[in-house]
């Protein structure tokens, strides 16, 4: 088997005992990623400034042949993109804590498309949510905008389905590996997205969802897009984590106002009060893109 630098990076990314931060540091001090495989667990501890327990786990996984076999098996079924690759999404390279490895199923060209818009919101939307989405998002889909979301229940699922319904394109960012779609009821939606759009995850296909994966993947949802549109959110919604990520990344944030007497409007109304752009029609987003697109193309390096 050919073990090149890309395979070594994917292998390290799957190892226990090494964080993304440590892996980035390792890429700086050993760009070939060869030396780390020659070290004992004690040497690894000193080399990476980590404790002995983590170093022992890392040592075990570095010399685990099954991990290599799994990588080659997964490569046959999915695209695996690393931060070292030319086809790594340009908009993600600029964000803090950019994903080191991405697994992809579907149309990879969507990663270099523009404009991309993240559409997010509560998992328990009100009856007003879908009509609002149809009114605002459908015209953008019809103008070939790519809709990005997290394939969760509620607004995320609405966003993907709306894009597919109008024969548009959508990207789903999962908080689990492809073999453990969550929520399970979205398994058919996942299949449709991989056939007509793109699904990506920074977790290997056999990784089950864990609670911390979902806030972690939010930085990718916002990072892929020039802006994030919030349809509905409660005051303490997990949606607001994605908004924080978007703001930290210098992305635009849009919010749809709703009746002040329903809980699902509280988060959006607060966002607008805090400075998010109020959206009444798709044109509020479309006109912003027309103003900002040249800068976006320049920053990301995406060709018009």
Short mmCIF file of C-alpha atoms in Angstrom, two decimals:
data_model
loop_
_atom_site.label_atom_id
_atom_site.label_comp_id
_atom_site.label_asym_id
_atom_site.label_seq_id
_atom_site.Cartn_x
_atom_site.Cartn_y
_atom_site.Cartn_z
CA UNK A 1 0.00 0.00 0.00
CA UNK A 2 1.21 3.50 -0.87
CA UNK A 3 1.61 5.52 2.34
CA UNK A 4 2.03 9.14 1.28
CA UNK A 5 1.76 12.35 3.29
CA UNK A 6 -1.99 12.63 2.70
CA UNK A 7 -2.60 9.11 4.03
CA UNK A 8 -0.37 9.83 7.02
CA UNK A 9 -2.40 12.97 7.77
CA UNK A 10 -5.72 11.11 7.51
CA UNK A 11 -4.29 8.38 9.74
CA UNK A 12 -3.18 10.88 12.37
CA UNK A 13 -6.57 12.61 12.20
CA UNK A 14 -8.19 9.29 13.19
CA UNK A 15 -5.83 8.63 16.09
CA UNK A 16 -6.80 9.01 19.71
CA UNK A 17 -4.60 11.20 21.88
CA UNK A 18 -4.03 14.02 19.38
CA UNK A 19 -6.17 17.14 19.03
CA UNK A 20 -6.58 19.27 15.90
CA UNK A 21 -4.39 21.90 17.55
CA UNK A 22 -1.61 19.37 18.18
CA UNK A 23 -1.96 18.01 14.66
CA UNK A 24 -1.52 21.51 13.20
CA UNK A 25 1.58 21.97 15.31
CA UNK A 26 2.87 18.62 14.12
CA UNK A 27 2.41 19.70 10.49
CA UNK A 28 4.59 22.72 11.22
CA UNK A 29 7.44 20.89 12.95
CA UNK A 30 7.33 17.76 10.76
CA UNK A 31 5.71 18.65 7.39
CA UNK A 32 6.37 15.16 6.00
CA UNK A 33 4.60 13.58 9.01
CA UNK A 34 7.14 10.75 8.93
CA UNK A 35 9.04 11.28 12.17
CA UNK A 36 6.03 10.89 14.44
CA UNK A 37 5.61 7.25 13.35
CA UNK A 38 9.17 6.45 14.51
CA UNK A 39 8.74 7.66 18.09
CA UNK A 40 8.03 5.70 21.27
CA UNK A 41 5.10 6.74 23.47
CA UNK A 42 7.51 8.54 25.85
CA UNK A 43 9.09 10.39 22.96
CA UNK A 44 5.65 11.31 21.63
CA UNK A 45 4.81 12.77 25.03
CA UNK A 46 7.83 15.07 24.91
CA UNK A 47 7.52 15.82 21.17
CA UNK A 48 3.88 16.92 21.40
CA UNK A 49 3.92 18.20 24.99
CA UNK A 50 1.15 15.85 26.01
CA UNK A 51 0.57 13.49 28.93
CA UNK A 52 1.69 9.85 28.94
CA UNK A 53 -1.84 8.45 28.76
CA UNK A 54 -2.66 10.32 25.54
CA UNK A 55 0.76 9.51 24.11
CA UNK A 56 0.19 5.80 24.72
CA UNK A 57 -3.19 5.93 22.93
CA UNK A 58 -1.59 7.81 20.04
CA UNK A 59 1.26 5.29 19.83
CA UNK A 60 -1.20 2.39 19.70
CA UNK A 61 -3.23 3.99 16.91
CA UNK A 62 -0.18 5.04 14.90
CA UNK A 63 0.73 1.36 14.63
CA UNK A 64 -2.78 0.03 14.12
CA UNK A 65 -2.99 -1.55 10.65
CA UNK A 66 -6.78 -1.60 10.77
CA UNK A 67 -6.89 2.20 10.67
CA UNK A 68 -4.89 2.17 7.41
CA UNK A 69 -7.15 -0.53 5.97
CA UNK A 70 -10.24 1.50 6.92
CA UNK A 71 -8.81 4.60 5.21
CA UNK A 72 -8.26 2.76 1.92
CA UNK A 73 -11.73 1.22 2.14
CA UNK A 74 -13.30 4.63 2.77
CA UNK A 75 -11.34 6.18 -0.12
CA UNK A 76 -13.04 3.78 -2.51
CA UNK A 77 -16.49 4.92 -1.42
CA UNK A 78 -16.07 8.60 -0.56
CA UNK A 79 -13.89 11.56 -1.46
CA UNK A 80 -11.44 12.44 1.31
CA UNK A 81 -10.10 15.99 1.20
CA UNK A 82 -7.32 17.23 3.46
CA UNK A 83 -6.10 20.73 4.19
CA UNK A 84 -3.03 19.85 2.11
CA UNK A 85 -5.07 19.28 -1.07
CA UNK A 86 -5.59 21.71 -3.94
CA UNK A 87 -9.34 21.00 -3.91
CA UNK A 88 -9.76 21.91 -0.24
CA UNK A 89 -12.63 24.45 0.04
CA UNK A 90 -10.96 27.88 -0.25
CA UNK A 91 -13.48 29.61 2.02
CA UNK A 92 -12.64 27.24 4.89
CA UNK A 93 -8.88 27.83 4.73
CA UNK A 94 -9.36 31.32 6.14
CA UNK A 95 -11.41 30.35 9.20
CA UNK A 96 -10.15 29.71 12.70
CA UNK A 97 -9.75 25.98 13.45
CA UNK A 98 -10.31 24.94 9.84
CA UNK A 99 -11.18 21.24 9.49
CA UNK A 100 -8.05 19.21 8.71
CA UNK A 101 -9.86 16.36 6.95
CA UNK A 102 -13.24 16.34 5.22
CA UNK A 103 -15.20 13.34 3.98
CA UNK A 104 -17.49 14.09 1.05
CA UNK A 105 -20.26 12.29 -0.82
CA UNK A 106 -21.82 13.92 -3.88
CA UNK A 107 -20.97 16.85 -6.11
CA UNK A 108 -17.58 18.24 -5.03
CA UNK A 109 -17.85 21.20 -7.41
CA UNK A 110 -20.34 22.76 -4.97
CA UNK A 111 -17.40 23.49 -2.65
CA UNK A 112 -16.10 26.02 -5.16
CA UNK A 113 -19.51 27.46 -6.06
CA UNK A 114 -20.79 30.90 -5.18
CA UNK A 115 -22.88 32.25 -3.68
CA UNK A 116 -23.44 29.82 -0.82
CA UNK A 117 -25.91 30.73 1.93
CA UNK A 118 -26.27 28.95 5.27
CA UNK A 119 -29.89 28.58 6.37
CA UNK A 120 -30.34 27.57 10.00
CA UNK A 121 -32.82 27.68 12.85
CA UNK A 122 -34.69 25.85 15.55
CA UNK A 123 -35.31 22.11 15.54
CA UNK A 124 -38.92 22.82 16.57
CA UNK A 125 -40.19 25.44 14.11
CA UNK A 126 -43.52 27.20 14.34
CA UNK A 127 -46.16 26.87 11.58
CA UNK A 128 -44.86 30.19 10.20
CA UNK A 129 -41.37 28.91 9.49
CA UNK A 130 -41.89 26.97 6.27
CA UNK A 131 -43.96 29.69 4.52
CA UNK A 132 -41.29 32.22 5.49
CA UNK A 133 -38.58 29.98 4.07
CA UNK A 134 -40.48 29.40 0.84
CA UNK A 135 -40.94 33.13 0.41
CA UNK A 136 -37.32 34.09 1.08
CA UNK A 137 -35.19 31.07 0.12
CA UNK A 138 -37.00 29.74 -2.99
CA UNK A 139 -36.09 32.73 -5.23
CA UNK A 140 -32.43 32.32 -4.24
CA UNK A 141 -32.49 28.59 -5.06
CA UNK A 142 -34.06 29.43 -8.42
CA UNK A 143 -31.15 31.79 -9.08
CA UNK A 144 -28.73 28.90 -8.45
CA UNK A 145 -27.64 29.82 -4.93
CA UNK A 146 -26.34 26.81 -2.98
CA UNK A 147 -28.08 26.27 0.36
CA UNK A 148 -25.92 25.03 3.25
CA UNK A 149 -27.30 23.56 6.47
CA UNK A 150 -26.72 20.86 9.08
CA UNK A 151 -29.42 18.26 8.23
CA UNK A 152 -30.87 18.49 11.75
CA UNK A 153 -34.58 18.32 12.43
CA UNK A 154 -36.67 21.41 11.76
CA UNK A 155 -35.27 24.37 9.83
CA UNK A 156 -32.17 22.50 8.57
CA UNK A 157 -34.25 19.76 7.02
CA UNK A 158 -36.68 22.30 5.57
CA UNK A 159 -33.77 24.12 3.93
CA UNK A 160 -32.35 21.03 2.25
CA UNK A 161 -35.76 19.79 1.12
CA UNK A 162 -36.71 23.19 -0.28
CA UNK A 163 -33.53 23.29 -2.36
CA UNK A 164 -34.09 19.76 -3.67
CA UNK A 165 -37.78 20.43 -4.37
CA UNK A 166 -36.84 23.26 -6.72
CA UNK A 167 -34.04 21.23 -8.34
CA UNK A 168 -31.45 23.41 -6.68
CA UNK A 169 -28.22 22.47 -4.94
CA UNK A 170 -27.59 21.99 -1.26
CA UNK A 171 -24.71 21.03 1.05
CA UNK A 172 -25.32 19.15 4.30
CA UNK A 173 -22.66 19.35 7.02
CA UNK A 174 -23.06 16.33 9.31
CA UNK A 175 -22.20 15.99 12.98
CA UNK A 176 -21.45 12.29 12.52
CA UNK A 177 -19.90 9.87 10.06
CA UNK A 178 -21.85 8.90 6.94
CA UNK A 179 -22.64 5.42 8.28
CA UNK A 180 -24.49 6.88 11.27
CA UNK A 181 -26.80 9.56 9.88
CA UNK A 182 -28.43 11.61 12.62
CA UNK A 183 -31.30 12.00 13.08
CA UNK A 184 -32.02 8.55 11.67
CA UNK A 185 -35.28 9.75 10.14
CA UNK A 186 -33.19 11.84 7.73
CA UNK A 187 -31.51 8.80 6.17
CA UNK A 188 -33.53 9.17 2.95
CA UNK A 189 -32.86 12.92 2.89
CA UNK A 190 -29.14 12.16 3.22
CA UNK A 191 -29.38 9.80 0.24
CA UNK A 192 -31.14 12.45 -1.87
CA UNK A 193 -28.55 15.06 -0.91
CA UNK A 194 -25.63 12.82 -1.90
CA UNK A 195 -27.35 12.15 -5.24
CA UNK A 196 -28.29 15.76 -6.04
CA UNK A 197 -26.03 17.88 -3.84
CA UNK A 198 -23.21 17.22 -1.40
CA UNK A 199 -22.79 15.87 2.13
CA UNK A 200 -19.60 16.54 4.09
CA UNK A 201 -18.30 15.65 7.53
CA UNK A 202 -15.00 15.98 9.35
CA UNK A 203 -15.76 12.69 11.11
CA UNK A 204 -14.76 9.35 9.55
CA UNK A 205 -17.70 7.33 8.17
CA UNK A 206 -17.87 4.92 11.10
CA UNK A 207 -18.03 7.62 13.80
CA UNK A 208 -21.31 7.84 15.72
CA UNK A 209 -22.78 11.24 16.62
CA UNK A 210 -21.76 12.74 19.95
CA UNK A 211 -23.29 15.84 21.57
CA UNK A 212 -20.15 17.96 21.13
CA UNK A 213 -19.97 17.19 17.40
CA UNK A 214 -22.92 19.44 16.58
CA UNK A 215 -21.64 22.75 17.99
CA UNK A 216 -18.23 21.76 16.56
CA UNK A 217 -19.52 21.31 13.01
CA UNK A 218 -21.30 24.70 13.12
CA UNK A 219 -18.06 26.50 12.26
CA UNK A 220 -18.06 24.61 8.94
CA UNK A 221 -21.69 25.50 8.15
CA UNK A 222 -21.01 29.21 8.63
CA UNK A 223 -17.49 29.04 7.19
CA UNK A 224 -18.61 27.65 3.84
CA UNK A 225 -21.01 30.53 3.21
CA UNK A 226 -20.75 34.25 2.61
CA UNK A 227 -23.73 34.70 4.97
CA UNK A 228 -25.95 32.90 7.46
CA UNK A 229 -29.74 33.29 7.46
CA UNK A 230 -31.60 32.51 10.68
CA UNK A 231 -35.27 31.68 10.11
CA UNK A 232 -36.41 31.00 13.69
CA UNK A 233 -34.54 30.56 16.94
CA UNK A 234 -35.39 30.60 20.61
CA UNK A 235 -33.39 32.78 22.99
CA UNK A 236 -31.11 29.92 24.06
CA UNK A 237 -31.09 28.07 20.74
CA UNK A 238 -28.04 26.12 19.56
CA UNK A 239 -28.54 28.10 16.35
CA UNK A 240 -26.91 31.05 18.06
CA UNK A 241 -23.64 29.08 18.30
CA UNK A 242 -23.51 29.09 14.51
CA UNK A 243 -24.27 32.81 14.48
CA UNK A 244 -21.35 33.41 16.86
CA UNK A 245 -19.11 31.38 14.55
CA UNK A 246 -20.31 33.36 11.52
CA UNK A 247 -19.58 36.68 13.24
CA UNK A 248 -16.16 35.46 14.35
CA UNK A 249 -15.42 34.47 10.75
CA UNK A 250 -16.46 37.86 9.40
CA UNK A 251 -19.54 36.47 7.63
CA UNK A 252 -22.84 38.28 7.16
CA UNK A 253 -25.73 37.42 9.51
CA UNK A 254 -29.38 37.77 8.49
CA UNK A 255 -32.50 37.17 10.57
CA UNK A 256 -36.20 36.90 9.74
CA UNK A 257 -38.42 38.73 12.24
CA UNK A 258 -41.49 37.03 13.64
CA UNK A 259 -44.29 37.74 16.11
CA UNK A 260 -42.82 38.78 19.46
CA UNK A 261 -45.31 36.62 21.35
CA UNK A 262 -43.95 33.25 20.10
CA UNK A 263 -40.80 31.67 21.53
CA UNK A 264 -39.45 30.78 18.09
CA UNK A 265 -39.12 34.48 17.23
CA UNK A 266 -37.20 35.54 20.34
CA UNK A 267 -33.74 34.61 19.07
CA UNK A 268 -34.19 36.34 15.70
CA UNK A 269 -35.59 39.49 17.27
CA UNK A 270 -32.63 39.60 19.64
CA UNK A 271 -30.20 39.10 16.73
CA UNK A 272 -31.79 42.00 14.85
CA UNK A 273 -31.60 44.16 17.98
CA UNK A 274 -27.91 43.22 18.26
CA UNK A 275 -27.18 44.22 14.65
CA UNK A 276 -28.10 41.31 12.38
CA UNK A 277 -29.64 42.41 9.08
CA UNK A 278 -33.42 42.19 9.06
CA UNK A 279 -34.71 40.19 6.06
CA UNK A 280 -38.11 40.91 4.55
CA UNK A 281 -37.54 39.44 1.07
CA UNK A 282 -34.83 37.53 -0.75
CA UNK A 283 -33.69 40.85 -2.24
CA UNK A 284 -32.29 41.96 1.12
CA UNK A 285 -29.74 39.14 0.84
CA UNK A 286 -29.36 39.23 -2.95
CA UNK A 287 -28.48 42.94 -3.03
CA UNK A 288 -25.91 42.46 -0.25
CA UNK A 289 -24.24 39.73 -2.31
CA UNK A 290 -24.06 42.03 -5.33
CA UNK A 291 -22.18 44.56 -3.21
CA UNK A 292 -19.91 42.05 -1.43
CA UNK A 293 -19.25 39.42 -4.09
CA UNK A 294 -16.06 40.91 -5.56
CA UNK A 295 -14.46 40.96 -2.12
CA UNK A 296 -15.68 37.40 -1.48
CA UNK A 297 -14.16 36.15 -4.72
CA UNK A 298 -10.92 37.91 -3.83
CA UNK A 299 -10.75 36.47 -0.31
CA UNK A 300 -11.61 32.92 -1.29
CA UNK A 301 -9.82 32.78 -4.63
CA UNK A 302 -12.93 31.32 -6.27
CA UNK A 303 -13.07 32.16 -9.97
CA UNK A 304 -16.18 33.99 -11.16
#
